Amino acid sequence: MAKYVYFFENGKADGNAKMKALLGGKGANLAEMAQLGIPVPPGFTITTDVCAYYYQHGGEYPVELKGQVAEALHRLEELMGRKFGDPENPLLVSVRSGAALSMPGMMDTILNLGLNDHSVQGLIRLTGDERFAYDCYRRFIAMYGDVVLDLKPQSKDEHDPFDVLIENIRKKRGVEFDNQIPAPDLRDLTERYKALIRERKKVEFRHDPWDQLWGAITAVFGSWNNPRAIAYREINNIVDAMGTAVNVQSMVFGNLGEDCGTGVAFTRNPATGGNVLYGEYLINAQGEDVVAGTRTPQPINIHQKGDGGGLSLEETMPDIYAELEAIRSKLDRHYRDMQDIEFTIEKNKLWMLQTRTGKRTGFASFKIAVDMVRQGIISKQEALMRVDPDQLDQLLRPTFDPKAQRDAVKDGNLLTSGLNAGPGAATGRVVFNAHDAEEWAMRGEVVILVRLETSPDDIRGMHASRGILTSRGGMTSHAALVARQMGKVCVVGCSDLEIDYGNKRMTVGDRVIREGQYISLDGSSGEVFAGQIPTRPSEVLRVIIDKSLAPQRSQIYQDYVALLGWADEFRRLEIRTNADQPNQAEEAIAFGAEGIGLTRTEHMFFEGDRIEAVREMILAENSQGRERALAKLLPMQKEDFKGLFKVMREKPVTIRTLDPPLHEFLPKETDDKAIQKLATKLGVPYEQLFAKVVSLHEANPMLGHRGCRLGVTYPEITRMQARAVMEAACEVAREGMDVRPEIMIPLVGDVGEFKNQRDVVEAVALEVMEEYGVDIEYHIGTMIEVPRGAMTADEIAEYAEFFSFGTNDLTQTVFGISRDDAGKFLPAYVANKIWEYDPFARLDQKGVGGLMEIAVHKGRSVRPDIKIGICGEHGGDPSSVEFCHRIGLDYVSCSPYRIPVATLAAARAAIKETLAKEKLPKEDSEPKAVSTVAKRVPKKVAKK
Ligand code: ADP
Ligand code: MG
Ligand code: MG
């Protein structure tokens, strides 16, 4: 018989942490903790197989399930010595969802199930605490109403209907918090809640605990496909959806008095990565209270008290705190990663309710990985696999300019401060709901989303915002958690902020900020400012680029260098940069560039008054005229190249000959004034100049007179550029430096084009070396950026010493799409899922990549040692870098600031390859589904 139910109790369990696909993350880890001897309330997990079955059979369950659930529940009754629904001694359970990949807060949980008008009496007798019993009961009815009966706010500005009722009571009694409401009022509240259900849903609240249980189980399975869960999976790219498990667990109570409480914590600081227990708790509270942000939670330890918020657990319950510390290090080491844990204290006894690998900022992710290597917990390879290259990018993020920030304080613009939940600095315009955030962002506005607290329904809006600000909630609130994961700047728990959704404004003291006004958030300090504040470079950049901070004074920098050093040990790909100027090249070297993969010589043509000589060249009537103008350009280009060579020294410098269509250097046809001005300057008649401009007009310049076609028609341009490169090389070599110029011919689609240009370059090179009496090791190669070039790469390789994939043009020509015009339809393609992503940002591995593979293969078949790289935008995109590694390229070239990302991506690609060869389990601590295909759940339920 198929096993659908897995039991766990103190010291033993049917499942374990490896069974995430079957038991969900929560269930698998509850089982693991039970096995580790960590105190966990007993319970059982209904497998994800049942969820799959449910969706495949139009909302029905396997026949064996009823019996297995009943049996497990009876076992629970025996263990606890209580009976389900018993009016004397009721067993209460929680029903908790839990998918294989954790989706915090996305799906639903119900607490205190098993309560009804009779069993609540039993609970009163059992505990002698009427207030407590009704507190549990009212929570249960509200959660049941929300989750099972779908009694939720109807519109974005409406409040939760159950919250409205309890708020009325708080007001009536003049109390601030729910835990101050007296018992009779809570009892009254349960009646009102039941009435609300009757009124709104036209059904009676179910008293039969078995009805309640199956209602809850079905609701949890149903919640797998609620809109916010779907949106969450979409945003997080969780494609291989496997459904959720359901956990039924006996309740422990954190709301039974002052020696009780509940809390959430991380085994390390999820914002900074610091190796200390980090969390929050509330005395006399249940479950969601801490994360819901209704009461502001207290810090877990003395260390954290700087953040404000009352007595710490370390002070109020030192024994419990010590036990929690012991569990923290046990879990941290056992799982070999930072854990996000949930616990409850019932009458001075600690119970663990959840552990999972915690979400963290990119910053913390990096810090924890580096620390764990130093602590001997994980290997360097594991550390590299844990830091997402894009997360590394967060390290390079700006902070506010400190002077501007001080001035803002002086000018009285510091509005308030809250908890520093998501580091970084953000300035933007205020919006008050997620929907507006999305809409404004679509219009190109930079927005800061301001809410009392956020909920899973807000995630799209949060995604669209630059920063997030809430007035309630703590470091583990929904807003904080999600923002950290998205890498958003976030400040939470600004309790003196009054937010008025209806009038779209917020107030701090006598300051009013309305929708659309600017505010600035410092996610590292928690400060909130009115107005805009300029930003400045991150700590790492201050060491590397500005050199305004000494390396030994920055721990962050040292950790950064360590991680990238490990990356260098494992990567095979060489990392080069795209740079046109010496200062860019210097920056790139500071980031670790091993060469220049692309210098766009045309960028140099726009410097200072050079454009005049360029225009003179273009407008010349014959080659003598062109030569004259080119002679003026030669010394300037030579100086540029010397600058680059001196910075790069023995590192390769790839210089591309002129590429863009010539009209890019001339005024627009329609710009009479500019043409007039230029004509005067050049001393030619207006009409003549105008005619020339018109004659250079092209219907389709991207496919027009550009690239090597310019060099073929105007060989004197190639000649001048080759001479500038070689003279520069010779002069720098004479100064005693090694130089390695590589001259690259763009847009070659036929070996004939390449041969033609190669001959021009070679003749000049030999001539120059002879003149200077210097021998330079130089290479001539080509870009592969049109399909025919890729398909005939074997012919080209006979003459070319290197290839560099120009994947921007190659993507344009493979797709037949002009990138400059793609803005009109590309968003629709992505929205309609025709494309999963923008192929100009992430390499299309099938089409464009397929051609690249052909070119690599053909090129190497003729010239086995041909050097092959990539210099398109894709060179700085992690997935594209991984692809380049897989197809055996020698290097990737990207902009200087993407070098750290590309370096890490290259190391990860190499490690992945080794792991695959060794057939070791994947880097991911969340195991992939064992039977993903069989269990893939259809999108819609066919409810009968
Ligand atoms: P989520 O997946 O949204 O975190 P959980 O299933 O973890 O939802 O439930 C949320 C909170 O409810 C838990 O952190 C815990 O505090 C409380 N809770 C769940 N089950 C129990 C239980 N059996 N006893 C006491 N509290 C519980
Ligand atoms: Mg939880
Ligand atoms: Mg190109």
Coordinates of C-alpha atoms and ligand atoms in Angstrom, one line a residue, residues 26 96-97 104-105 109 264 288 340-342 353-354 356, ligand 2:
K26 CA 9.0 22.0 6.4
R96 CA 0.7 23.8 7.9
S97 CA 1.6 23.9 4.3
P104 CA 7.8 31.7 3.1
G105 CA 4.4 33.0 3.9
T109 CA -1.3 27.7 8.0
V264 CA 11.8 33.5 14.9
E288 CA 2.2 34.6 13.4
D340 CA 15.9 30.3 9.6
I341 CA 14.2 28.9 12.7
E342 CA 10.8 29.2 14.4
L353 CA 8.6 24.4 15.0
Q354 CA 10.7 24.9 11.8
R356 CA 15.0 25.9 6.8
Ligands
MG2 MG 7.1 29.0 9.3

